[in-house]
Short mmCIF file of C-alpha atoms in Angstrom, two decimals:
data_model
loop_
_atom_site.label_atom_id
_atom_site.label_comp_id
_atom_site.label_asym_id
_atom_site.label_seq_id
_atom_site.Cartn_x
_atom_site.Cartn_y
_atom_site.Cartn_z
CA UNK A 1 0.00 0.00 0.00
CA UNK A 2 2.88 2.25 0.78
CA UNK A 3 4.36 1.52 -2.60
CA UNK A 4 1.08 2.43 -4.31
CA UNK A 5 0.93 5.82 -2.56
CA UNK A 6 4.54 6.54 -3.45
CA UNK A 7 3.93 5.51 -7.06
CA UNK A 8 0.78 7.68 -7.21
CA UNK A 9 2.65 10.68 -5.76
CA UNK A 10 5.46 10.29 -8.31
CA UNK A 11 2.94 9.96 -11.15
CA UNK A 12 1.07 13.08 -9.97
CA UNK A 13 4.27 15.11 -9.67
CA UNK A 14 5.47 14.08 -13.12
CA UNK A 15 2.01 14.77 -14.57
CA UNK A 16 2.09 18.30 -13.14
CA UNK A 17 5.56 18.85 -14.62
CA UNK A 18 4.39 17.60 -18.02
CA UNK A 19 1.24 19.70 -17.74
CA UNK A 20 3.41 22.80 -17.22
CA UNK A 21 5.64 21.77 -20.10
CA UNK A 22 2.73 21.46 -22.53
CA UNK A 23 1.08 24.71 -21.38
CA UNK A 24 3.99 27.01 -20.49
CA UNK A 25 3.56 30.36 -18.81
CA UNK A 26 3.74 33.39 -21.12
CA UNK A 27 7.27 34.79 -21.49
CA UNK A 28 8.04 38.08 -19.75
CA UNK A 29 8.63 39.80 -23.11
CA UNK A 30 5.11 38.94 -24.28
CA UNK A 31 3.62 40.22 -21.04
CA UNK A 32 5.57 43.49 -21.21
CA UNK A 33 4.78 44.03 -24.89
CA UNK A 34 1.07 43.51 -24.32
CA UNK A 35 0.91 45.83 -21.32
CA UNK A 36 3.15 48.64 -22.64
CA UNK A 37 0.92 51.17 -24.31
CA UNK A 38 3.28 54.11 -24.53
CA UNK A 39 3.79 56.96 -26.92
CA UNK A 40 6.62 59.39 -27.55
CA UNK A 41 6.45 62.47 -25.33
CA UNK A 42 5.27 65.71 -26.79
CA UNK A 43 8.14 67.91 -28.04
CA UNK A 44 9.25 70.76 -25.85
CA UNK A 45 8.27 74.24 -26.99
CA UNK A 46 11.04 75.95 -28.94
CA UNK A 47 12.60 78.93 -27.28
CA UNK A 48 12.91 82.00 -29.47
CA UNK A 49 16.43 82.70 -30.65
CA UNK A 50 18.16 85.64 -29.10
CA UNK A 51 19.85 88.12 -31.35
CA UNK A 52 23.61 88.41 -31.20
CA UNK A 53 24.96 91.63 -29.73
CA UNK A 54 25.77 94.38 -32.18
CA UNK A 55 29.43 94.35 -31.21
CA UNK A 56 30.47 90.73 -30.85
CA UNK A 57 34.06 91.68 -30.06
CA UNK A 58 33.03 92.87 -26.60
CA UNK A 59 31.89 89.36 -25.73
CA UNK A 60 34.34 87.28 -27.74
CA UNK A 61 37.99 88.16 -28.19
CA UNK A 62 37.86 89.33 -31.77
CA UNK A 63 39.51 91.96 -33.87
CA UNK A 64 36.76 93.83 -35.63
CA UNK A 65 33.28 94.76 -34.49
CA UNK A 66 30.54 92.88 -36.30
CA UNK A 67 28.26 95.86 -36.84
CA UNK A 68 28.56 97.36 -40.30
CA UNK A 69 28.61 100.96 -39.01
CA UNK A 70 31.64 100.36 -36.81
CA UNK A 71 33.42 98.42 -39.55
CA UNK A 72 32.73 101.17 -42.08
CA UNK A 73 34.24 103.85 -39.83
CA UNK A 74 37.63 102.11 -39.77
CA UNK A 75 38.87 102.02 -43.37
CA UNK A 76 42.30 100.63 -42.44
CA UNK A 77 40.79 97.35 -41.28
CA UNK A 78 38.55 97.01 -44.29
CA UNK A 79 41.29 97.34 -46.88
CA UNK A 80 42.86 94.04 -47.88
CA UNK A 81 46.56 93.54 -47.30
CA UNK A 82 46.83 95.64 -44.16
CA UNK A 83 48.34 94.11 -41.08
CA UNK A 84 47.33 94.51 -37.48
CA UNK A 85 49.76 94.68 -34.61
CA UNK A 86 48.05 92.23 -32.29
CA UNK A 87 48.88 88.59 -31.85
CA UNK A 88 46.48 85.94 -30.53
CA UNK A 89 47.38 83.02 -28.32
CA UNK A 90 45.35 80.07 -29.59
CA UNK A 91 46.55 77.33 -27.29
CA UNK A 92 49.32 75.88 -25.17
CA UNK A 93 50.50 72.37 -26.06
CA UNK A 94 52.16 70.18 -23.44
CA UNK A 95 54.18 67.21 -24.65
CA UNK A 96 55.85 65.61 -21.68
CA UNK A 97 57.67 68.38 -19.82
CA UNK A 98 57.95 70.75 -22.78
CA UNK A 99 55.42 73.46 -23.56
CA UNK A 100 54.81 75.06 -26.93
CA UNK A 101 52.36 77.77 -27.92
CA UNK A 102 50.10 78.09 -30.94
CA UNK A 103 49.83 81.76 -31.85
CA UNK A 104 48.22 83.64 -34.69
CA UNK A 105 50.36 86.39 -36.13
CA UNK A 106 49.01 89.68 -37.56
CA UNK A 107 48.89 88.16 -41.06
CA UNK A 108 46.62 85.38 -39.71
CA UNK A 109 49.30 82.68 -39.95
CA UNK A 110 49.41 80.07 -37.19
CA UNK A 111 52.85 79.56 -35.65
CA UNK A 112 54.18 77.10 -33.08
CA UNK A 113 56.59 78.80 -30.67
CA UNK A 114 58.75 77.57 -27.79
CA UNK A 115 60.64 79.43 -25.09
CA UNK A 116 63.44 81.46 -26.71
CA UNK A 117 61.79 81.73 -30.14
CA UNK A 118 61.28 85.15 -31.74
CA UNK A 119 57.72 86.43 -31.63
CA UNK A 120 58.56 89.17 -34.13
CA UNK A 121 61.60 91.30 -34.93
CA UNK A 122 61.72 92.93 -31.50
CA UNK A 123 60.14 90.40 -29.11
CA UNK A 124 61.23 87.00 -27.78
CA UNK A 125 59.16 84.37 -25.99
CA UNK A 126 60.45 84.44 -22.41
CA UNK A 127 58.17 81.93 -20.67
CA UNK A 128 55.17 79.72 -21.40
CA UNK A 129 52.51 79.17 -18.75
CA UNK A 130 49.39 76.97 -19.02
CA UNK A 131 47.23 79.98 -19.95
CA UNK A 132 49.69 82.68 -21.04
CA UNK A 133 52.72 83.46 -23.18
CA UNK A 134 55.17 85.92 -21.60
CA UNK A 135 57.43 87.87 -23.95
CA UNK A 136 60.28 90.36 -23.62
CA UNK A 137 61.33 92.94 -26.19
CA UNK A 138 64.85 94.05 -27.03
CA UNK A 139 64.60 97.13 -24.76
CA UNK A 140 63.69 94.98 -21.73
CA UNK A 141 59.94 95.60 -21.75
CA UNK A 142 57.69 92.64 -21.03
CA UNK A 143 54.17 91.66 -21.88
CA UNK A 144 51.90 88.66 -22.09
CA UNK A 145 49.44 87.06 -24.45
CA UNK A 146 46.56 85.52 -22.54
CA UNK A 147 44.80 82.38 -23.67
CA UNK A 148 41.49 83.63 -22.25
CA UNK A 149 41.56 87.43 -22.49
CA UNK A 150 39.06 89.57 -20.66
CA UNK A 151 36.28 90.87 -22.94
CA UNK A 152 36.64 94.45 -24.08
CA UNK A 153 34.56 97.00 -22.20
CA UNK A 154 31.64 98.57 -24.01
#
């Protein structure tokens, strides 16, 4: 009798396993796909564009004002072939322990300079810092080119 109960329990357990095998539960992907009724969110309202300032050079380190009236009053800048006397420090490059500077000369050429190189006929690069180039002229005067210059006052 004990053997019959054990055999019946084993048969019932295997029947339940086979019953689950023939009728499996739905996969989680099917359940999620059926219950996910979503839509893309509505787009955000577009903000109106702000106009650029009339004189962009006061906010960005530039050479010439962007307004046509200010550019028309300075005929020397508008004529082609003229040179300006200001240099621009574009970046400082560090390779190991050595620093070099990328500068833009008055003719808009990009130069790579190291300490001791000539900036122009009268000035020599004295020192390079992470955000500045320090120069010295032949008379002993010094100056610096800043990587991030302060904006010009209005």
